[in-house]
mmCIF file with all atom_site columns, C-alpha atoms in Angstrom:
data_model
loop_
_atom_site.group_PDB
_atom_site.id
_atom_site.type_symbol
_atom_site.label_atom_id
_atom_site.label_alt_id
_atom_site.label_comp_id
_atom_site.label_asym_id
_atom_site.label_entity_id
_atom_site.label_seq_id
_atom_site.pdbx_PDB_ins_code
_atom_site.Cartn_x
_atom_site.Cartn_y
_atom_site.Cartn_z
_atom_site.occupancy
_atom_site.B_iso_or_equiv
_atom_site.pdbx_formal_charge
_atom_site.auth_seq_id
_atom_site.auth_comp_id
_atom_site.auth_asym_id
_atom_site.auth_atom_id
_atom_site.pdbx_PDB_model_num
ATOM 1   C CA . UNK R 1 1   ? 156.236 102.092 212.236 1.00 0.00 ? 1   UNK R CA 1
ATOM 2   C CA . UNK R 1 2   ? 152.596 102.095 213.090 1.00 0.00 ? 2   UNK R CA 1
ATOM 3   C CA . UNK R 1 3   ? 149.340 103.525 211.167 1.00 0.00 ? 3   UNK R CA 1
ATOM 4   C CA . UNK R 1 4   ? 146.026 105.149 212.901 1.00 0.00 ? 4   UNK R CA 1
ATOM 5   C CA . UNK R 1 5   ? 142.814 103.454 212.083 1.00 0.00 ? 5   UNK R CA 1
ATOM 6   C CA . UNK R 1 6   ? 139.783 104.664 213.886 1.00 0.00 ? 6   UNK R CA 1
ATOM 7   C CA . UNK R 1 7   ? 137.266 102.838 216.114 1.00 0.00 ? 7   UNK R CA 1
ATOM 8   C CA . UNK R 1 8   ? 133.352 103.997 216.088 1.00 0.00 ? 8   UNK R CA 1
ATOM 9   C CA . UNK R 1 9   ? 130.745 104.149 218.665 1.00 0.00 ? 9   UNK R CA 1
ATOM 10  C CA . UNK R 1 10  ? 127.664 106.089 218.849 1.00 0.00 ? 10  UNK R CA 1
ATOM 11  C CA . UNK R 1 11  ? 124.829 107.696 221.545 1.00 0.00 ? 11  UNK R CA 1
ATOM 12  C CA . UNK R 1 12  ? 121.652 107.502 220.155 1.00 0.00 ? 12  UNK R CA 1
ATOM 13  C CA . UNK R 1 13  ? 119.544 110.453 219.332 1.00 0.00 ? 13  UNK R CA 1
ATOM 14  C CA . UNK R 1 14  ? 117.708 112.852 216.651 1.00 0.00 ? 14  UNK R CA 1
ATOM 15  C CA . UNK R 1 15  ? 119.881 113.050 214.154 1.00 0.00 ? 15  UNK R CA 1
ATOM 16  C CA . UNK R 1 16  ? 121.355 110.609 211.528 1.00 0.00 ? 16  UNK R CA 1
ATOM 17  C CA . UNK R 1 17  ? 124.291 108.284 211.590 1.00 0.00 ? 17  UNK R CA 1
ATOM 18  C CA . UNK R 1 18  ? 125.761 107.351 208.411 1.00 0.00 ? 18  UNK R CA 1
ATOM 19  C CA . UNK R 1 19  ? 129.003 105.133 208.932 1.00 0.00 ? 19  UNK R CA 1
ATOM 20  C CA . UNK R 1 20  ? 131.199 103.779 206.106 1.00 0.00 ? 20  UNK R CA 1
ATOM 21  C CA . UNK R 1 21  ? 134.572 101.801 206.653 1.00 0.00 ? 21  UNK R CA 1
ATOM 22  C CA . UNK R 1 22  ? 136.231 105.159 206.780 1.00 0.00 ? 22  UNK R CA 1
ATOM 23  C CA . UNK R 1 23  ? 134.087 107.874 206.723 1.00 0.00 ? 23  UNK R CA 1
ATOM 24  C CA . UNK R 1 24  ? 131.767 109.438 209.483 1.00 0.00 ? 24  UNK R CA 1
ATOM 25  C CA . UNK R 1 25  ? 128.705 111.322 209.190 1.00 0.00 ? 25  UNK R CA 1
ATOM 26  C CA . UNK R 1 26  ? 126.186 112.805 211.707 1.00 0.00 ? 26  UNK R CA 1
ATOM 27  C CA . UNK R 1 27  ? 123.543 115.240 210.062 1.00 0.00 ? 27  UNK R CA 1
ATOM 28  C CA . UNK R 1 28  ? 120.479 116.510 210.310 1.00 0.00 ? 28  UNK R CA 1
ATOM 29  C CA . UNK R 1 29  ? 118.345 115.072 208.266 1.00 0.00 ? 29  UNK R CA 1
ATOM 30  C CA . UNK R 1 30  ? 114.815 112.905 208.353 1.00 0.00 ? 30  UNK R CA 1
ATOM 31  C CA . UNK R 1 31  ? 115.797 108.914 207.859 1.00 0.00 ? 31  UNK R CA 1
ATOM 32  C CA . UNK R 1 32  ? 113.353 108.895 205.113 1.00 0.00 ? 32  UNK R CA 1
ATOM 33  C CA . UNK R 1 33  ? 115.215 111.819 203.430 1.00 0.00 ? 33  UNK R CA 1
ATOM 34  C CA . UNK R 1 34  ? 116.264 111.060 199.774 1.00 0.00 ? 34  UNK R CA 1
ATOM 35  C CA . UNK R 1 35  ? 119.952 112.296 200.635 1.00 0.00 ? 35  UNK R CA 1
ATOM 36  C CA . UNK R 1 36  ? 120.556 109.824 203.109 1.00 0.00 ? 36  UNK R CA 1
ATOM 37  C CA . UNK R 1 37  ? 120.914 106.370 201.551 1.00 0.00 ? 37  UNK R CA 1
ATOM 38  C CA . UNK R 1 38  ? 122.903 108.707 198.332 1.00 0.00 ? 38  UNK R CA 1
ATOM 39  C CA . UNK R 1 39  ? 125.203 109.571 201.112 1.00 0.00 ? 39  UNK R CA 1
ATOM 40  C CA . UNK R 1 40  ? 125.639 106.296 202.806 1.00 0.00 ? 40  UNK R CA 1
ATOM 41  C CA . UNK R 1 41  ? 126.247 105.016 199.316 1.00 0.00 ? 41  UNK R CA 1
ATOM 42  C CA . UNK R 1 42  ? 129.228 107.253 198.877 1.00 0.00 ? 42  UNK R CA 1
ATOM 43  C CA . UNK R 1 43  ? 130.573 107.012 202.542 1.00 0.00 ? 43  UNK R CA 1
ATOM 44  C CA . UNK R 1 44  ? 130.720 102.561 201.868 1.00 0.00 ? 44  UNK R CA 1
ATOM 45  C CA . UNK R 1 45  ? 132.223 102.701 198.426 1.00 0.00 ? 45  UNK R CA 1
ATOM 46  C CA . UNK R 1 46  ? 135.503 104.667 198.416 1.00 0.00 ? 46  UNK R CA 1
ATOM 47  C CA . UNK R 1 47  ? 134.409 107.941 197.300 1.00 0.00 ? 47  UNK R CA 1
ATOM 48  C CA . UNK R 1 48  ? 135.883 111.092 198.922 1.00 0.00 ? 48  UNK R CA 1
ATOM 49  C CA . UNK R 1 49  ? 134.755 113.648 201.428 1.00 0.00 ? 49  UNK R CA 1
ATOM 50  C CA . UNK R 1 50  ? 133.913 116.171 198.631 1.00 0.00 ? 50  UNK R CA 1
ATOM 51  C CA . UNK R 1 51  ? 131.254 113.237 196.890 1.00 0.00 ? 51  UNK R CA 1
ATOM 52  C CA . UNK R 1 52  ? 129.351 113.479 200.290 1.00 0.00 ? 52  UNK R CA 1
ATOM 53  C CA . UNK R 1 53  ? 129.473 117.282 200.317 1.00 0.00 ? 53  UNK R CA 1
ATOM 54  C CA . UNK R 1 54  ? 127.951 116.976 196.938 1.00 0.00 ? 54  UNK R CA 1
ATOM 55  C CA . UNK R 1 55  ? 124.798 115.001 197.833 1.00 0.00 ? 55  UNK R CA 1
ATOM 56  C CA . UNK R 1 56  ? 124.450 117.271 200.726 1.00 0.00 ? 56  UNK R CA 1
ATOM 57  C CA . UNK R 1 57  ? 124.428 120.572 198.843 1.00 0.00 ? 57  UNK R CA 1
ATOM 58  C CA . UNK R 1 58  ? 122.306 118.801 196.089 1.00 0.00 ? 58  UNK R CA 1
ATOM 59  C CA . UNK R 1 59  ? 119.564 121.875 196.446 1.00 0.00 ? 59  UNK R CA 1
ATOM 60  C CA . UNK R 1 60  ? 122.194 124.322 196.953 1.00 0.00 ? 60  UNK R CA 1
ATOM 61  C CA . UNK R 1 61  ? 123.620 125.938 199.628 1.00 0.00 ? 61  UNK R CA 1
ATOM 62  C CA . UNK R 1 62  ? 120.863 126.972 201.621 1.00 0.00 ? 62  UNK R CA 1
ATOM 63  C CA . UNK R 1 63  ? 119.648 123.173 201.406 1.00 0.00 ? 63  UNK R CA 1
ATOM 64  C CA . UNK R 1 64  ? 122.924 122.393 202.968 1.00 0.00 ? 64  UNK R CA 1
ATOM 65  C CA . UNK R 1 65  ? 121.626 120.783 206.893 1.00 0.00 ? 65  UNK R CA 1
ATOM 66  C CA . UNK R 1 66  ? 123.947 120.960 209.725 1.00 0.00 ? 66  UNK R CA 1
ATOM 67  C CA . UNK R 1 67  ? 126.276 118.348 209.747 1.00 0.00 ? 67  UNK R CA 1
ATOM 68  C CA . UNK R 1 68  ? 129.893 116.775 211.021 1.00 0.00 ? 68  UNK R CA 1
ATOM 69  C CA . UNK R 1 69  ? 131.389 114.752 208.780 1.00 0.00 ? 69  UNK R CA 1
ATOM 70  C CA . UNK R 1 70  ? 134.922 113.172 209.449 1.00 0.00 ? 70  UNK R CA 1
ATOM 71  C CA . UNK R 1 71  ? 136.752 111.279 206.914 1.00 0.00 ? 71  UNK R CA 1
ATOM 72  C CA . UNK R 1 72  ? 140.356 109.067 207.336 1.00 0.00 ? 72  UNK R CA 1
ATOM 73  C CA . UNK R 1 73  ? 142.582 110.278 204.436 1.00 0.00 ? 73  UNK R CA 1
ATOM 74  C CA . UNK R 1 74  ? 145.989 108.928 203.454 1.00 0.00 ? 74  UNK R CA 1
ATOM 75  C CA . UNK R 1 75  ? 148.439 107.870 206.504 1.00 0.00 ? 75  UNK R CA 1
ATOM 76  C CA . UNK R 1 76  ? 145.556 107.670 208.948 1.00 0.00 ? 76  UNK R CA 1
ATOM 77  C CA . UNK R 1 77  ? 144.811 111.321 209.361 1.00 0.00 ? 77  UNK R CA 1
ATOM 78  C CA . UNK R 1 78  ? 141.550 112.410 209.937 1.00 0.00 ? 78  UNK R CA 1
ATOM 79  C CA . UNK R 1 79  ? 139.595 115.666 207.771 1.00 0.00 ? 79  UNK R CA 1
ATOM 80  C CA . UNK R 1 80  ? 137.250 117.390 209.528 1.00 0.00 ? 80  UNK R CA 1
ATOM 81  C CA . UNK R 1 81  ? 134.071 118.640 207.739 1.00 0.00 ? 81  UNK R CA 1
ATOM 82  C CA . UNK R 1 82  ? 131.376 120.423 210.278 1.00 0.00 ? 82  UNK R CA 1
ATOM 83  C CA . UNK R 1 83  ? 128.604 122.921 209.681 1.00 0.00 ? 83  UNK R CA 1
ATOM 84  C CA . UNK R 1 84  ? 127.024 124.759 212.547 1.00 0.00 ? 84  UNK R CA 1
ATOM 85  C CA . UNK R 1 85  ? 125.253 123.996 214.671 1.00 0.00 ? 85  UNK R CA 1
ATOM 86  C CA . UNK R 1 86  ? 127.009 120.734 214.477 1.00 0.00 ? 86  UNK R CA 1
ATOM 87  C CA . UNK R 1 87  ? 130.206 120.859 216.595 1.00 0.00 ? 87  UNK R CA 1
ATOM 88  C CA . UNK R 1 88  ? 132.894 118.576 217.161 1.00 0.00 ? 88  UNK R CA 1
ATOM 89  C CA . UNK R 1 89  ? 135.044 117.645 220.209 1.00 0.00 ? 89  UNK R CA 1
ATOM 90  C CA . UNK R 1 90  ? 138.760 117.270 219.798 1.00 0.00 ? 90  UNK R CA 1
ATOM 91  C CA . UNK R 1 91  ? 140.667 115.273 223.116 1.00 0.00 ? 91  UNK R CA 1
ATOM 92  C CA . UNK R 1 92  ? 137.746 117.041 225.499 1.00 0.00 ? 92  UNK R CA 1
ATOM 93  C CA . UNK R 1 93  ? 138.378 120.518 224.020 1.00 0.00 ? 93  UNK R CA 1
ATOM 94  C CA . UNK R 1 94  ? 135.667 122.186 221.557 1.00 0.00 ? 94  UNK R CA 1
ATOM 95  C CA . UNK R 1 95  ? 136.882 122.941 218.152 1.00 0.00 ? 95  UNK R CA 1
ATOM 96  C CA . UNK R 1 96  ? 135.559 126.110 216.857 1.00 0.00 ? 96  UNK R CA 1
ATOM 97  C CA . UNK R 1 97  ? 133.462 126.298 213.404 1.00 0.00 ? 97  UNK R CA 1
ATOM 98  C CA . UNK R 1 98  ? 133.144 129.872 212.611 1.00 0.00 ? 98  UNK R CA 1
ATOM 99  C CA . UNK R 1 99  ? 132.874 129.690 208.868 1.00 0.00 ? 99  UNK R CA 1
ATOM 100 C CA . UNK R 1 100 ? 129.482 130.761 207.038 1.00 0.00 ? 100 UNK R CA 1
ATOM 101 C CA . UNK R 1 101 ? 129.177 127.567 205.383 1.00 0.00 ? 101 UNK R CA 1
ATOM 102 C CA . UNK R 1 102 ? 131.458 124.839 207.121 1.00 0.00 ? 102 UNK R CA 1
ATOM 103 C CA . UNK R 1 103 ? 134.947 124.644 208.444 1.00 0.00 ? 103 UNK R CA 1
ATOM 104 C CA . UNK R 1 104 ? 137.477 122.090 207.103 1.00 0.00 ? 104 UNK R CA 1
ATOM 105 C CA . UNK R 1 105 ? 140.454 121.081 208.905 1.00 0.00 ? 105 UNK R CA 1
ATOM 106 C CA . UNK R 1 106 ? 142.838 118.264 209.145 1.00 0.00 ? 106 UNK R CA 1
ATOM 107 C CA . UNK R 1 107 ? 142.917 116.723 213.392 1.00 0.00 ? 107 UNK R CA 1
ATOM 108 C CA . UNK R 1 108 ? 146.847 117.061 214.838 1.00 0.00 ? 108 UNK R CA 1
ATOM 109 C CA . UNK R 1 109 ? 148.463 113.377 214.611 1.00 0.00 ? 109 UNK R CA 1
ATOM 110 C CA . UNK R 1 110 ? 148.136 114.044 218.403 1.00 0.00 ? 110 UNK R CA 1
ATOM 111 C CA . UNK R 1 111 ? 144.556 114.133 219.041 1.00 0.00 ? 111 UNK R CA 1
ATOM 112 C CA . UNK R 1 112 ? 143.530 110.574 219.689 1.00 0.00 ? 112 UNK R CA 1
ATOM 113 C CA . UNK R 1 113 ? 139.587 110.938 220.626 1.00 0.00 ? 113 UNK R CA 1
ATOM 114 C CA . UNK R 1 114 ? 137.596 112.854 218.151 1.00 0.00 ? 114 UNK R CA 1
ATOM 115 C CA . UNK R 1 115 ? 133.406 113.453 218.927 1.00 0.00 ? 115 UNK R CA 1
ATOM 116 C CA . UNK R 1 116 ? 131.158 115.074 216.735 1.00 0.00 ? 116 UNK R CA 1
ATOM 117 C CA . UNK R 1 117 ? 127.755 115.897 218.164 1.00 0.00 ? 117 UNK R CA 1
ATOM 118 C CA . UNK R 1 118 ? 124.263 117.760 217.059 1.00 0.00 ? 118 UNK R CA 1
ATOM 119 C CA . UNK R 1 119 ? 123.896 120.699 219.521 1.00 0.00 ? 119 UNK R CA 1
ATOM 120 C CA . UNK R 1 120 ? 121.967 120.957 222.735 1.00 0.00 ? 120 UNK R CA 1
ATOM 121 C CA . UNK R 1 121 ? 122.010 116.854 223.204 1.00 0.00 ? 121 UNK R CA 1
ATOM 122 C CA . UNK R 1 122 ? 123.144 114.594 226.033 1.00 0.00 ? 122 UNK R CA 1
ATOM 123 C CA . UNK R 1 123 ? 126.595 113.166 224.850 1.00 0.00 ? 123 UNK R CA 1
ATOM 124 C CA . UNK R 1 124 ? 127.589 111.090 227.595 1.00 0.00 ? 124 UNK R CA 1
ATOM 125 C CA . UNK R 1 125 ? 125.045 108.284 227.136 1.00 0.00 ? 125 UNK R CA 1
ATOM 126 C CA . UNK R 1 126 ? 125.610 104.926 226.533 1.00 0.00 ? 126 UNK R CA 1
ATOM 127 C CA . UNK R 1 127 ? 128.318 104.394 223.820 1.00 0.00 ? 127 UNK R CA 1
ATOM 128 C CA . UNK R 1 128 ? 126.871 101.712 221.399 1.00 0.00 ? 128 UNK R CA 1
ATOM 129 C CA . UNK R 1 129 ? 128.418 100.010 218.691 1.00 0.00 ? 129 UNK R CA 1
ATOM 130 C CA . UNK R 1 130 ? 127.051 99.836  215.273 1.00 0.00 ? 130 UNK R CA 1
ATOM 131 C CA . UNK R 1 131 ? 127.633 97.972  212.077 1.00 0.00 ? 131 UNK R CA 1
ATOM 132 C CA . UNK R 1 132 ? 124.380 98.621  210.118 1.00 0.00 ? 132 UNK R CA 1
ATOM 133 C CA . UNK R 1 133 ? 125.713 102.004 208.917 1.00 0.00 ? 133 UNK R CA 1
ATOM 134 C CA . UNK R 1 134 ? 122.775 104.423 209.527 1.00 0.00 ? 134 UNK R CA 1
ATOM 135 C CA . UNK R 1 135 ? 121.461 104.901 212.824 1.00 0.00 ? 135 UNK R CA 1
ATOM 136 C CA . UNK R 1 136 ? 119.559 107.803 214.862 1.00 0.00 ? 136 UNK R CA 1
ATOM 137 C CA . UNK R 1 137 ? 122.272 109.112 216.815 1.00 0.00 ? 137 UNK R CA 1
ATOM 138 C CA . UNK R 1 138 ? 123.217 112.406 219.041 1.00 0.00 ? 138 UNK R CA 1
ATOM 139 C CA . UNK R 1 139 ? 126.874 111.538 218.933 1.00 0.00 ? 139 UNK R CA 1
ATOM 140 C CA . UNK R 1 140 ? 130.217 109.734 217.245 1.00 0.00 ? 140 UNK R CA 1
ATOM 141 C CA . UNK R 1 141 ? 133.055 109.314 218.974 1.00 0.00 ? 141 UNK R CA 1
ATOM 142 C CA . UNK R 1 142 ? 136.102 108.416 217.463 1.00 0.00 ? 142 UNK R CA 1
ATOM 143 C CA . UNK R 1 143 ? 138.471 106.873 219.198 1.00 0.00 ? 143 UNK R CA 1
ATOM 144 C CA . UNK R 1 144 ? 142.397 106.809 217.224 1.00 0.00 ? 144 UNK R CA 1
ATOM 145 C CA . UNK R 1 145 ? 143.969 103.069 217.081 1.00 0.00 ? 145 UNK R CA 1
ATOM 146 C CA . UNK R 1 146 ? 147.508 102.025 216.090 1.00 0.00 ? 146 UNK R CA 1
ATOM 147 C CA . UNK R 1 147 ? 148.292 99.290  213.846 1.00 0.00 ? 147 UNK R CA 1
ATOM 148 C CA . UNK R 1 148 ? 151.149 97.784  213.256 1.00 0.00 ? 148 UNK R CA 1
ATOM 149 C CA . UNK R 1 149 ? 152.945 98.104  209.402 1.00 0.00 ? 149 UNK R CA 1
ATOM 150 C CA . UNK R 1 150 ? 153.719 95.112  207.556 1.00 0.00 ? 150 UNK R CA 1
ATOM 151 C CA . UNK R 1 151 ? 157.553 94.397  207.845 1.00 0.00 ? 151 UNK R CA 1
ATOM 152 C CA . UNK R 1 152 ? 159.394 94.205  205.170 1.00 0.00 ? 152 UNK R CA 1
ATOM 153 C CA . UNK R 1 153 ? 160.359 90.998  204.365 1.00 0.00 ? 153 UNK R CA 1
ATOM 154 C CA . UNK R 1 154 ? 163.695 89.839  205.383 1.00 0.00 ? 154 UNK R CA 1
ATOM 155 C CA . UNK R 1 155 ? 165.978 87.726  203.320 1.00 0.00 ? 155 UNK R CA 1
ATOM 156 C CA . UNK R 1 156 ? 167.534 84.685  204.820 1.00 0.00 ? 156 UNK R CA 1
ATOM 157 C CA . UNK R 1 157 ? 170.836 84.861  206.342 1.00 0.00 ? 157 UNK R CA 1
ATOM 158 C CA . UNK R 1 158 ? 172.560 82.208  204.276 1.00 0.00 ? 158 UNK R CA 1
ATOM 159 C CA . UNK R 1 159 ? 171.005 84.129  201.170 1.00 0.00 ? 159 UNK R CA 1
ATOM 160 C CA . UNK R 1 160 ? 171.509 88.418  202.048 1.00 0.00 ? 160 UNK R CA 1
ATOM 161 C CA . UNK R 1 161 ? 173.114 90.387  199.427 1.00 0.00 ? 161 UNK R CA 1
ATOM 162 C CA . UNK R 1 162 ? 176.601 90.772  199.266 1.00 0.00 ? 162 UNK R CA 1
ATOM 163 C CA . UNK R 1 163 ? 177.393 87.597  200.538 1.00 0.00 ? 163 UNK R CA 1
ATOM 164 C CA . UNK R 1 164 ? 181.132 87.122  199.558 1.00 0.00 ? 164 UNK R CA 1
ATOM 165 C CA . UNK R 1 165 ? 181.283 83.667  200.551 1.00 0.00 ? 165 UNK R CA 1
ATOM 166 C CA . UNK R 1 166 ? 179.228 80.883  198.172 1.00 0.00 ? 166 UNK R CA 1
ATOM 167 C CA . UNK R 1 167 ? 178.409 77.638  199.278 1.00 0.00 ? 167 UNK R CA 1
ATOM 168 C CA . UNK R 1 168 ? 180.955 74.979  199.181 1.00 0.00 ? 168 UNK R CA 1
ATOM 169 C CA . UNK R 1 169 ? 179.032 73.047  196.596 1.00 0.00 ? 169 UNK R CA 1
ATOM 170 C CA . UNK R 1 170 ? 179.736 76.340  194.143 1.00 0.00 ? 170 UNK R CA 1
ATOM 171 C CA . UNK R 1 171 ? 183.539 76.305  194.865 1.00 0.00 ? 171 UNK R CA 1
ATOM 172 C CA . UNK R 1 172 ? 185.911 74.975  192.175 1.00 0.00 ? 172 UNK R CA 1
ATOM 173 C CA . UNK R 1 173 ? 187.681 71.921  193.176 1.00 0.00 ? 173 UNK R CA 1
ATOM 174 C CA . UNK R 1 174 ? 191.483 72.434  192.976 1.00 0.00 ? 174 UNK R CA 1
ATOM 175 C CA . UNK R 1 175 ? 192.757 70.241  190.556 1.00 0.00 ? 175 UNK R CA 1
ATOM 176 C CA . UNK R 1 176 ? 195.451 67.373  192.106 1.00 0.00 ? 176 UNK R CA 1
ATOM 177 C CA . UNK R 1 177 ? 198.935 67.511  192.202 1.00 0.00 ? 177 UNK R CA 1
ATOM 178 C CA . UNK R 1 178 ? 200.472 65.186  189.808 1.00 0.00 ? 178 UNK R CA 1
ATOM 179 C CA . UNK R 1 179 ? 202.748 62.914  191.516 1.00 0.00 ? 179 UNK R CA 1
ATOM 180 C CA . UNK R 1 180 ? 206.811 62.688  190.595 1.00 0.00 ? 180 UNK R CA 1
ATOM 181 C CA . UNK R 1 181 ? 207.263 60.945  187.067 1.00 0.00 ? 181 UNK R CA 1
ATOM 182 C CA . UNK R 1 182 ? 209.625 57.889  188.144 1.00 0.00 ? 182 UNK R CA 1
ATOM 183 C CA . UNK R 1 183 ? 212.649 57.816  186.318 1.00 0.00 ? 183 UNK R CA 1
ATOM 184 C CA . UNK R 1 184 ? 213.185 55.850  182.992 1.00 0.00 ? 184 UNK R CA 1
ATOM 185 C CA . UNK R 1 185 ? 216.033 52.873  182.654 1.00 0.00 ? 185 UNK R CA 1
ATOM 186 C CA . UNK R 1 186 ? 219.540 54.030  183.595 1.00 0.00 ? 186 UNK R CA 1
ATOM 187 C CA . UNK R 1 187 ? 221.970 53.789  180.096 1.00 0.00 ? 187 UNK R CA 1
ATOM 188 C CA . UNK R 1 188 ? 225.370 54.066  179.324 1.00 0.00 ? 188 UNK R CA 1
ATOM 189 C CA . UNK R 1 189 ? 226.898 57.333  180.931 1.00 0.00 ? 189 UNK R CA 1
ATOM 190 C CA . UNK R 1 190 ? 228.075 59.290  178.065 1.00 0.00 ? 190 UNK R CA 1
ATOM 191 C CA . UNK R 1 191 ? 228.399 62.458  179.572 1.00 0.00 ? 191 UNK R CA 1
ATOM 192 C CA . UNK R 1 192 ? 232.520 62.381  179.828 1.00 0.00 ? 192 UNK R CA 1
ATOM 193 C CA . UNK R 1 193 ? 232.176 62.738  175.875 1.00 0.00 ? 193 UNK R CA 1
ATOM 194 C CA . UNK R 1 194 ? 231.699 65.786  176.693 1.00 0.00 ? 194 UNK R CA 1
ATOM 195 C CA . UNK R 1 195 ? 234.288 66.384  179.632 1.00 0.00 ? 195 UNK R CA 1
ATOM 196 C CA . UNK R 1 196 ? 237.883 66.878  178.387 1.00 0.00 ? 196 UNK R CA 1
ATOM 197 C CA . UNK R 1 197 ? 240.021 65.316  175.707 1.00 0.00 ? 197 UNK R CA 1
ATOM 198 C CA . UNK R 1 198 ? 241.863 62.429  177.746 1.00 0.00 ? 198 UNK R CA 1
ATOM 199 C CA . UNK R 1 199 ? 238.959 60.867  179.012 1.00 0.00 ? 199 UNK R CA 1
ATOM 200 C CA . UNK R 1 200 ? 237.372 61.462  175.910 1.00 0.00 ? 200 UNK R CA 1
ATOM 201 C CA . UNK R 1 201 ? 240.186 59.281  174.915 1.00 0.00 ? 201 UNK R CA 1
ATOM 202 C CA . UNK R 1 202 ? 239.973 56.921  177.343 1.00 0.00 ? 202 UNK R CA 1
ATOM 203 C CA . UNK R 1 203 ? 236.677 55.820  177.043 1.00 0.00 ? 203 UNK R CA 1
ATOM 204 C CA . UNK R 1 204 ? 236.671 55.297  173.432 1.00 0.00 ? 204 UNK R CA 1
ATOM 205 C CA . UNK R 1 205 ? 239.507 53.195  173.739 1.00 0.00 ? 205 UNK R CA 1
ATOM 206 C CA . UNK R 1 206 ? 237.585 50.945  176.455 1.00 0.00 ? 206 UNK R CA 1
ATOM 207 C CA . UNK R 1 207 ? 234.587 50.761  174.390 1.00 0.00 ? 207 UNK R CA 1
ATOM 208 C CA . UNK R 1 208 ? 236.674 49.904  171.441 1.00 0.00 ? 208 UNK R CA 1
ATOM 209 C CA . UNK R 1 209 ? 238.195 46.960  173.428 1.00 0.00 ? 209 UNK R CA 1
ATOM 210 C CA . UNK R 1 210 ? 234.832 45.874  174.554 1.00 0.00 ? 210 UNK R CA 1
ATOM 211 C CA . UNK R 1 211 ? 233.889 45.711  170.897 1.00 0.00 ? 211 UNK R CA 1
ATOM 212 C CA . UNK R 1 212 ? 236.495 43.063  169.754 1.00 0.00 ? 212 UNK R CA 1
#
């Protein structure tokens, strides 16, 4: 499986560019404006889209400058935050913002090149990359990358669950076959004792000779 990350690059111009590891901004505002360096503060250190909505409506809503704000959420997707006259550019095709304050939207998993722009200025300049985080700027374009997931790690062969066979050293040796017990001295046969009475008879009277 893959995961979108999103590459920056910018056209310079009138406005401000505020850039964190995964948050956009483009807004007008001065550079020496107070809210600026708040919201590049927020954009670098993890805090949410709503945290930089916050700094920007700091005076209230009719404080609130035009802006375009674009933020990566969870699994790569990208939030949309623009307030007119800023606009924003979705695969080439204009996405409309036609709420009284700003419109905020999630971009289809399909759209892969994302621009937000201040109005009435030349977007197709040079695209620049920058790394300072704030810049004067007319444009952002985003451009959608795919990463590759970690794997999950895979367990050796010789050590995968369920293996039904253990290694030989775990196997009980079978225990050895005794070998035949030889047969003690050979006596006297006195099995016929036991046979019937005239060889019973017999052999007592041999043994009884033998005795004398």
């Amino acid at each position: 499986m893959t995961i979108r990350t999103w590459e920056s690059s910018y056209v310079a111009g009138t406005w401000v560019a505020l850039a964190g590891a995964e948050r956009w901004l483009l807004v007008d505002l001065s550079p020496d404006d107070s809210r600026v360096d708040e919201c590049l503060r927020r954009l670098r250190d993890g805090s949410d889209a709503i945290a930089v909505l916050d700094v920007l409506a700091q005076g209230g809503l009719a404080s609130v400058p035009a802006f375009a704000l674009a933020s990566r959420e969870l699994g790569g997707y990208l939030r949309l935050i623009v307030r007119y006259p800023a606009s924003a550019i979705l695969d080439g095709i204009p996405h409309a913002v036609s709420a009284a304050t700003w419109s905020d939207s999630i971009v289809e998993s399909r759209v892969s090149n994302v621009v937000l722009t201040a109005p009435g200025e030349h977007r197709q300049g040079a695209q620049v990359t920058e790394t300072s985080g704030v810049m004067g700027a007319a444009a952002i374009t985003l451009v959608a990358q795919q990463a590759p997931r970690p794997a999950d790690p895979t367990p050796p062969d010789d050590q995968g669950a369920g293996d039904l066979h253990p290694p030989e050293s775990e196997v009980a040796p079978t225990p050895p076959v005794p070998a035949d017990v030889p047969a003690g001295p050979t006596g006297p046969d006195y099995s016929v004792l036991f046979a019937g009475t005239m060889e019973r008879d017999a052999l007592l009277d041999r043994l009884a000779t033998e005795a004398r």
